[in-house]
Coordinates of C-alpha atoms and ligand atoms in Angstrom, one line a residue:
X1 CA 96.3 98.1 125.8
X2 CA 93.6 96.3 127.0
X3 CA 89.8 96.5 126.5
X4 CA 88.1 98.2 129.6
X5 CA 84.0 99.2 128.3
X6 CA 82.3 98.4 125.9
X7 CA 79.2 100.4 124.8
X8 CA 76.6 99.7 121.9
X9 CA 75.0 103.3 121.0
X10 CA 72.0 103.5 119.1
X11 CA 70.7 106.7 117.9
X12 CA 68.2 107.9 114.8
X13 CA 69.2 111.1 113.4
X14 CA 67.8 111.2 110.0
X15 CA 67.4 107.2 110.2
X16 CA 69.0 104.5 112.5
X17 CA 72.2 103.7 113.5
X18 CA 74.3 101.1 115.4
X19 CA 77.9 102.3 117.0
X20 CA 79.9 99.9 118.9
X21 CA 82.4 102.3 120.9
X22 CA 85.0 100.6 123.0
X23 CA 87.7 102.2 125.1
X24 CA 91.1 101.1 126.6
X25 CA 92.9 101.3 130.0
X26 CA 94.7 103.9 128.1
X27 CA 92.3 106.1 127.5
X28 CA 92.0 105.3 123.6
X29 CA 88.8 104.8 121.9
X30 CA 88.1 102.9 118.8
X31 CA 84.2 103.1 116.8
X32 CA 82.3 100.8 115.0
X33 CA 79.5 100.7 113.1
X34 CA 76.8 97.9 113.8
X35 CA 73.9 98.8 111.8
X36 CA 71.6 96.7 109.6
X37 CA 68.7 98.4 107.9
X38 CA 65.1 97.3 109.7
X39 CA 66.6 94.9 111.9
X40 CA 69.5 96.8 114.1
X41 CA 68.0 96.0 117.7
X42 CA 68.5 92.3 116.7
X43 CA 72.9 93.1 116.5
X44 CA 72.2 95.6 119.4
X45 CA 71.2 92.3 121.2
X46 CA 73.8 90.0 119.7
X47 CA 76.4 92.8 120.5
X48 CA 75.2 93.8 124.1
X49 CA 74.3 90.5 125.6
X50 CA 76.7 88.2 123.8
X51 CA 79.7 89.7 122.6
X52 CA 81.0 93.2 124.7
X53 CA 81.0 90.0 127.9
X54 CA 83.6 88.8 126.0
X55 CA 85.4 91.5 125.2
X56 CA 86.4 93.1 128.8
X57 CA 89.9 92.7 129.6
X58 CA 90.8 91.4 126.1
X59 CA 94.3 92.8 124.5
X60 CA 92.7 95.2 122.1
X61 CA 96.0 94.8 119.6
X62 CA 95.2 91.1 118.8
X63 CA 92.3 91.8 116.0
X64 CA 92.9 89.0 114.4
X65 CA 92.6 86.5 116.7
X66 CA 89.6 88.4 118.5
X67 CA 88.1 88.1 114.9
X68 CA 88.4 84.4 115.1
X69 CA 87.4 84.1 118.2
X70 CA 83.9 85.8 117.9
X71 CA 83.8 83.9 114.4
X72 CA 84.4 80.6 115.5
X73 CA 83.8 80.0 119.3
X74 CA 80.0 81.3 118.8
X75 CA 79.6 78.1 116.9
X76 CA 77.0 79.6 114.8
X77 CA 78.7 81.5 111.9
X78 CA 77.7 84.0 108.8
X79 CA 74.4 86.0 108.9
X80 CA 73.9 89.8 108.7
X81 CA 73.3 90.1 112.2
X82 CA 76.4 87.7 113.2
X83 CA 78.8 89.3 110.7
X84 CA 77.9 93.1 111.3
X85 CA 78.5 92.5 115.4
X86 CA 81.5 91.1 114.3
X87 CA 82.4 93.5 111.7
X88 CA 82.0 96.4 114.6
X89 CA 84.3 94.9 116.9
X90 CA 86.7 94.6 113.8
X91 CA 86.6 98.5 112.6
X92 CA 86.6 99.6 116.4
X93 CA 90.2 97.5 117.3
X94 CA 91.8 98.9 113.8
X95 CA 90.5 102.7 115.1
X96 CA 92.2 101.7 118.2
X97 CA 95.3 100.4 116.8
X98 CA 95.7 103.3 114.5
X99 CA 95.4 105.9 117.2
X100 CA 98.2 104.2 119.3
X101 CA 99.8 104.3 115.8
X102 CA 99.5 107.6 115.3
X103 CA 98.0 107.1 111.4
X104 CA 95.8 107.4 109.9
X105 CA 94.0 103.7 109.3
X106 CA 94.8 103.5 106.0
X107 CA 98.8 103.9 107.0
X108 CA 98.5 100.6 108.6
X109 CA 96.7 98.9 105.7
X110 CA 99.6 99.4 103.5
X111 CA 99.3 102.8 102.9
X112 CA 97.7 104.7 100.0
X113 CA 97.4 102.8 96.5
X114 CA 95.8 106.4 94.8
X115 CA 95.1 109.8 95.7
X116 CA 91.6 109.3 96.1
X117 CA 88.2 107.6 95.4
X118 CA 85.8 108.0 92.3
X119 CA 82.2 108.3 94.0
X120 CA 79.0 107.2 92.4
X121 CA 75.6 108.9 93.3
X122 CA 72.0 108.0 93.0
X123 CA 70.1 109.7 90.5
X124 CA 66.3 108.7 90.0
X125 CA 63.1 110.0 88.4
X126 CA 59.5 108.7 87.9
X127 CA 60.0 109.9 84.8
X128 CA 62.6 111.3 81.7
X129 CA 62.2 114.8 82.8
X130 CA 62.6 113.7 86.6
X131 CA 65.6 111.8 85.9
X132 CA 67.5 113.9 83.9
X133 CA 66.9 117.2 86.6
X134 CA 68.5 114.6 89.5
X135 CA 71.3 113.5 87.0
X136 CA 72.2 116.9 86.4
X137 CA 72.0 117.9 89.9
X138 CA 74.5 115.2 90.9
X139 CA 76.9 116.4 87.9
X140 CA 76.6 119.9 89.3
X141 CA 77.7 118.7 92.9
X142 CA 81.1 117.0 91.5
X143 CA 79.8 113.4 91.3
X144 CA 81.4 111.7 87.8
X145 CA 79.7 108.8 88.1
X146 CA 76.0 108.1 88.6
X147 CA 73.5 105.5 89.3
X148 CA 70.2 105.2 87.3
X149 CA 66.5 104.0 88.5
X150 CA 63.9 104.8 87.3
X151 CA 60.1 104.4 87.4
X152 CA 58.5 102.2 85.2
X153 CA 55.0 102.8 83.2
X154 CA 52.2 101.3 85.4
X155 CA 53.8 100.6 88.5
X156 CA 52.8 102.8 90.9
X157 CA 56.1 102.6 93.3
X158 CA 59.4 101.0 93.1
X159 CA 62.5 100.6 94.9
X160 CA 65.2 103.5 94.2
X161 CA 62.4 106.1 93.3
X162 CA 61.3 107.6 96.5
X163 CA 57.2 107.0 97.2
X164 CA 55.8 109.9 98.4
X165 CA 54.6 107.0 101.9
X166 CA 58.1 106.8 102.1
X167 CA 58.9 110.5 101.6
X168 CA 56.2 111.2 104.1
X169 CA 56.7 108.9 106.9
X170 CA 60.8 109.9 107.1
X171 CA 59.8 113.6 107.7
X172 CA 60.4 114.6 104.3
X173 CA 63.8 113.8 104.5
X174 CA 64.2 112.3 101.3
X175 CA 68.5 110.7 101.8
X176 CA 68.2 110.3 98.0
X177 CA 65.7 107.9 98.1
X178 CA 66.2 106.0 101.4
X179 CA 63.7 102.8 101.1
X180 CA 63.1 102.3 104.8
X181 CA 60.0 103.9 106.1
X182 CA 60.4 105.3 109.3
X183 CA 57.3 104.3 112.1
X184 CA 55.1 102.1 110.2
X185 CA 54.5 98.7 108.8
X186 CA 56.5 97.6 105.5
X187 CA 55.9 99.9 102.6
X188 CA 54.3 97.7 99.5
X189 CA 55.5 98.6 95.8
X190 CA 54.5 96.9 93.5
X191 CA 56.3 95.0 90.0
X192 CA 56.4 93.8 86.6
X193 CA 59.3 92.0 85.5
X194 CA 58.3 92.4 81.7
X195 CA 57.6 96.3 81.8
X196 CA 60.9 96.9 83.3
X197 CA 62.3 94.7 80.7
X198 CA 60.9 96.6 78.4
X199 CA 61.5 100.0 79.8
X200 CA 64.7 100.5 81.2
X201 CA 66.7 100.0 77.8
X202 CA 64.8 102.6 76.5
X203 CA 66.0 104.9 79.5
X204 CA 69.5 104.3 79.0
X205 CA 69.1 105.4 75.4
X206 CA 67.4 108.4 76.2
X207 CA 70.5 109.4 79.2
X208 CA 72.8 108.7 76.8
X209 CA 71.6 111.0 73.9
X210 CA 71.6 113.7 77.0
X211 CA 74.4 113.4 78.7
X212 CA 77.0 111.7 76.0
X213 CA 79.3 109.0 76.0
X214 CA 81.6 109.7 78.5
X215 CA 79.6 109.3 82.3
X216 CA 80.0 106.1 84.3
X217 CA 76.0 104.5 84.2
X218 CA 75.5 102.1 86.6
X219 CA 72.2 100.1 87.7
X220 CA 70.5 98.2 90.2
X221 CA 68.6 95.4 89.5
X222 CA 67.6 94.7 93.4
X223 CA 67.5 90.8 93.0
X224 CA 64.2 90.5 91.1
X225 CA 65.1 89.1 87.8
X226 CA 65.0 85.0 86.6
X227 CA 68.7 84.3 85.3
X228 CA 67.3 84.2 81.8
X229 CA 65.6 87.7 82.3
X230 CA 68.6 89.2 83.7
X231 CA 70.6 87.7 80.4
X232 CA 67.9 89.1 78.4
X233 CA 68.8 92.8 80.7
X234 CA 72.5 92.4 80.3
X235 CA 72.3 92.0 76.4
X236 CA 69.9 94.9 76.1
X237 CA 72.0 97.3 77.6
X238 CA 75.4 96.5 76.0
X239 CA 74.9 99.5 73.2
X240 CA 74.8 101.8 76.4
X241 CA 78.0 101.0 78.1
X242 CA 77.0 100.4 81.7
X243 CA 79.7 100.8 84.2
X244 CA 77.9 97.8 86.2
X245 CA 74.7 96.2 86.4
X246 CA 73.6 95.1 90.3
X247 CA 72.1 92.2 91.8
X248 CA 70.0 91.3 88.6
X249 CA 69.3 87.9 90.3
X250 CA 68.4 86.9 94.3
X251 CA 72.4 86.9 95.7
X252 CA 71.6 83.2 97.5
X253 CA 71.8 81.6 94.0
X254 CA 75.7 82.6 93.1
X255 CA 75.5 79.9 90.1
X256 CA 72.7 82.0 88.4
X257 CA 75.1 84.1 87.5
X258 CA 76.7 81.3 84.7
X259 CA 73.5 81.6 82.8
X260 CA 73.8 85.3 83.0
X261 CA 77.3 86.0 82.1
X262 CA 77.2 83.5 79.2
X263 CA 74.6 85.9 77.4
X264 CA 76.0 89.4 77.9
X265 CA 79.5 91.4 78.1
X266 CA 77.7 93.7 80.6
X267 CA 79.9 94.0 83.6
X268 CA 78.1 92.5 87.0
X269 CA 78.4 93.6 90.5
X270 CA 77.0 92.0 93.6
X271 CA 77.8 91.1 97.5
X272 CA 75.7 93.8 99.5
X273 CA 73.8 91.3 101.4
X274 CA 76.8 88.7 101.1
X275 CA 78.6 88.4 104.7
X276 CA 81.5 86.3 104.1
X277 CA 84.3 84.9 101.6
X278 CA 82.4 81.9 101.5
X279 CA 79.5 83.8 99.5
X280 CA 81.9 84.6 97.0
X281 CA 83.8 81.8 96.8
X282 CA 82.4 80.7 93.6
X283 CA 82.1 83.6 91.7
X284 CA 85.4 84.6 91.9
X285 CA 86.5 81.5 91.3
X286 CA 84.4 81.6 88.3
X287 CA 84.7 84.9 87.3
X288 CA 80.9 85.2 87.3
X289 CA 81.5 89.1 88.6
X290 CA 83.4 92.2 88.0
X291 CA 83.0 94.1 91.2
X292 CA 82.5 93.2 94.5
X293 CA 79.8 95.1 96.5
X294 CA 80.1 94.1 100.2
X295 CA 80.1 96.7 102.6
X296 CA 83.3 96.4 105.7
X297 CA 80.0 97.1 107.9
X298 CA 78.2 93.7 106.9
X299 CA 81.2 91.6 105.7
X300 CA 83.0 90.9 108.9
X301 CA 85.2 94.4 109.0
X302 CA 88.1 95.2 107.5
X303 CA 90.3 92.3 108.2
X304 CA 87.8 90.4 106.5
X305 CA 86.3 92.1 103.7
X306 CA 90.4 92.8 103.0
X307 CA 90.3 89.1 102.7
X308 CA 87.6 88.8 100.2
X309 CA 89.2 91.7 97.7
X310 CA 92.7 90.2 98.1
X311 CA 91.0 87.1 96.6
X312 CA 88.9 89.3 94.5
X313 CA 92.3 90.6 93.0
X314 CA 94.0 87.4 91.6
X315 CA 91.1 87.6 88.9
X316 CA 90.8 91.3 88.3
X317 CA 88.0 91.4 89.5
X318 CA 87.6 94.8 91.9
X319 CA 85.7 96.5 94.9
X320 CA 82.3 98.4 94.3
X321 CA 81.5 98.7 98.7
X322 CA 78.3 99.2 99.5
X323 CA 77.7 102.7 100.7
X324 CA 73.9 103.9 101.0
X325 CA 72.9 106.1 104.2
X326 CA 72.1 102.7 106.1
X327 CA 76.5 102.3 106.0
X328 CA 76.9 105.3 108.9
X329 CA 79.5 107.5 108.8
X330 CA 82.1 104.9 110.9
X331 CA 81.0 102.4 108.4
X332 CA 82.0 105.0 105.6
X333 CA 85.1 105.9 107.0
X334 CA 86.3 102.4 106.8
X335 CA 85.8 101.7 103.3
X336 CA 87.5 105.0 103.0
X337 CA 90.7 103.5 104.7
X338 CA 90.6 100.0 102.7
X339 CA 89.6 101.6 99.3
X340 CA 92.8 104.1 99.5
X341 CA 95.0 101.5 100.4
X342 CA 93.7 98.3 98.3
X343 CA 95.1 97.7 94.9
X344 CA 91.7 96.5 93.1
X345 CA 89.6 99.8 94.1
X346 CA 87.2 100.0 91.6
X347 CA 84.7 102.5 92.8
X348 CA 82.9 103.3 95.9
X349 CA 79.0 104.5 96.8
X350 CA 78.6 107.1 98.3
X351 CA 75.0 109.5 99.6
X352 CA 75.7 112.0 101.6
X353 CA 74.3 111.9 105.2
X354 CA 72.1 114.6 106.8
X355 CA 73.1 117.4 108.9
X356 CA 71.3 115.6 112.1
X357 CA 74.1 112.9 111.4
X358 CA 77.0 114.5 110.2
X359 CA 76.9 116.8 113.5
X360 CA 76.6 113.3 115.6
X361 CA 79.1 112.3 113.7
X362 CA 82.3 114.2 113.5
X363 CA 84.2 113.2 110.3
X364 CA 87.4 114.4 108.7
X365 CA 86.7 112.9 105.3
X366 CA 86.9 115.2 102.0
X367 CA 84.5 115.0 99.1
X368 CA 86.3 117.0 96.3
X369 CA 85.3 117.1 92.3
X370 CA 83.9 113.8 93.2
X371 CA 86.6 112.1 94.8
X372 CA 86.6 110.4 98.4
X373 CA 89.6 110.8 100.9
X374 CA 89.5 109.6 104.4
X375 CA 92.1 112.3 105.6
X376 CA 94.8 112.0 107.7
X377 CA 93.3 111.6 111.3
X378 CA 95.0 109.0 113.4
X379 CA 92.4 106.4 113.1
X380 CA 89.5 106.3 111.4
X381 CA 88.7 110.2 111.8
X382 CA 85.5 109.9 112.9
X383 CA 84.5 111.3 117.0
X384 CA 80.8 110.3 117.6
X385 CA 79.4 113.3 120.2
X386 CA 77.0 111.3 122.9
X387 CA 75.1 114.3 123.6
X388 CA 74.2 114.8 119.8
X389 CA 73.1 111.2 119.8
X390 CA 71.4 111.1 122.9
X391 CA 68.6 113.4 120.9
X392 CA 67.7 110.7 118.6
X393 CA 66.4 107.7 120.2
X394 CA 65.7 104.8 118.2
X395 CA 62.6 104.5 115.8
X396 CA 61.5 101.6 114.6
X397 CA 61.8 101.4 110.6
X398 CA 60.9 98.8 107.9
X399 CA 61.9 98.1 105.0
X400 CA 59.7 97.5 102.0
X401 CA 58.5 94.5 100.1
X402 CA 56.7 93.9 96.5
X403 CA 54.1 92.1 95.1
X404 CA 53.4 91.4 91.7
X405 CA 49.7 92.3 90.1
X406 CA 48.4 89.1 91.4
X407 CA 49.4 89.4 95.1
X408 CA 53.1 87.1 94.7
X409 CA 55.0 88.4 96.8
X410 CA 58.3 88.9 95.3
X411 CA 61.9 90.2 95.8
X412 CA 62.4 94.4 95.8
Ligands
KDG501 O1 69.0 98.7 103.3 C1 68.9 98.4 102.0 C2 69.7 99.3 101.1 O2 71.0 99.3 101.6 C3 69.7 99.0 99.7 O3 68.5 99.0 99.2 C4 70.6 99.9 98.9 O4 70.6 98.5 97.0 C5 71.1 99.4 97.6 C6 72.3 100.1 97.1 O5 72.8 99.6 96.1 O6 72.7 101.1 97.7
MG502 MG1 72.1 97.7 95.6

């Protein structure tokens, strides 16, 4: 079974994407997905001029020695754009291997560990009212666990509540609050660490009181707290019984998250811009976490990310994969196989896509009552139709960016 073309697709329905689609003198074909928010031509590159050269002619059942290969002959290792070229050849040679299987991926992985995966959704709102009409629609679509942001008094626009620049400039397609803007310059919010301080305890009292006990809260801090703010966060929201708390501090500062866990039994998540093992090295080692959030898209694949939970594991510590709209459907379908067939599964992400995608995108994954299930495809279950994605040509998106109300730029 050897590697015969290699092709690196890009195509915007609804928002960007990067598919790495290779094929075999057999006639089997294996996807993966390649695509980094605001900066995907820069893996396009890395993929099409240094990586599918080396892939020609390569035995396509030998993943994990291809995976070292790209790793360590490049000399230059880690990095989003590195890892998530890497990560694409990965996903695409285990849809290979499962086809010539027969399986579906999650067969080979070991097979299933549960019947399927508890979702979370975003919910946000500017306001109370706001944010209670989005949790309730999410409870009314199935979802049993949900994510909470919300605006805070003065600030005018901030990450996880959808702008209406943003809402604009993606063609009213809102993907629950997608941050990139499609077509322009970077989007400014703005932010006050204190108000949100302030603010977002009182938000979590007020979801509570509505919706009980019982739901699954989770929140993203998005990096932009001091270790001694994000203590201060953690201990404020203990009486509300968050399922996590996200990123409170910037991710390239693991040891931050000493100060933090010494102040507050608030469980922690982070990892979705970590690429490696190395990342997390520390903090498992430490137990400085509770769930791991790297996506299989950013983290190297699935032989590597598998890696990182297996690690994860020996301190029950459990996966939380990233899984926003910028994870396509090929990077969703193979945290779909590794979730089902892990041990430590602890909860996966999950927006849905828009039609534009889904019909480039052919998936046979099930959504049910809130659960995810990858289905039983040989592969990964996912068929990516060329003339659908030959519609959408690439547009150029940014993320956004925050200053504080003196002009200090600061982490979003
Ligand atoms: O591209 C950036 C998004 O992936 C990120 O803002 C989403 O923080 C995020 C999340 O938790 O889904
Ligand atoms: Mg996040």
């Amino acid at each position: 079974m050897i590697i015969d073309r290699a092709e690196v697709i890009v195509t915007s329905p609804d928002r960007n994407f990067v598919t790495l689609k290779l094929t075999t003198d057999d006639g089997l074909t294996g996807l993966g997905d390649a695509t980094l928010n605001g900066r995907e031509l820069a893996v396009v590159a890395y993929l099409s001029e240094h990586v599918v050269p080396l892939l020609i002619g390569k035995d396509a059942h030998r993943i994990e020695d291809m995976w070292q290969f790209l790793y360590r002959s490049a000399y230059w290792r880690r990095g989003p754009v590195t890892m998530a070229a890497i990560a694409a050849v990965d996903v695409a040679l285990w849809d290979i291997k499962a086809k010539a299987a027969g399986m579906p991926l999650y067969q080979l992985l070991g097979g299933a560990s549960r019947t399927g995966l508890l979702t979370y959704g975003h919910a946000s709102g500017k306001d109370l009212p706001e944010l209670f009409d989005s949790i309730r629609s999410h409870l009314s679509q199935g979802y049993k666990a949900i994510r909470v942001q919300t605006g805070v008094p003065g600030l005018k626009s901030i990450y996880g509540i959808a702008s209406n620049a943003t809402f604009e400039a993606n063609k009213g397609v809102r993907y629950d609050h997608e941050p990139a803007q499609r077509g322009a310059l970077p989007n400014e919010e703005d932010w006050d660490t204190r108000s949100y301080l302030r603010h977002v305890p009182t938000v979590f009292e007020a979801v509570r009181n509505e919706f009980g006990p019982e739901i699954p809260l989770l929140h993203d801090g998005h990096h932009r707290m001091t270790p001694i703010q994000a203590a201060a966060l953690g201990k404020s929201l203990e009486p509300y019984d968050l399922f996590w708390l996200e990123d409170v501090t910037p991710a390239e500062n693991p040891e931050a998250l000493r100060l933090v866990r010494q102040h507050t039994t608030t469980p922690l998540a982070i990892g979705e811009i970590f690429n490696t093992v190395w990342d997390y090295q520390q903090i498992i080692r430490e137990q400085l976490i509770d769930y791991v959030r790297s996506a299989v898209t950013h983290t190297g694949g699935i032989s590597h990310l598998k890696k990182v939970l297996e690690y994860a594991a020996q301190y029950q510590i459990k996966s939380g994969m990233h899984g926003p709209t910028d994870i396509s459907p090929v990077g969703m379908a193979a945290a779909m196989h590794l979730g089902l067939s892990i041990h430590n599964f602890g909860i996966q992400e999950y927006m849905k896509h828009g039609a534009k995608t889904d019909a480039v995108f052919q998936q046979s994954f099930t959504w049910n009552d809130g659960m995810l299930h990858p289905g039983d495809k040989p592969g990964l279950g996912v068929t990516l139709d060329a003339d659908e994605a030959g519609k959408y040509p690439y547009e150029k998106a940014y993320l956004p960016y925050n200053r504080l109300a003196d002009g200090t730029v600061h982490d979003w």
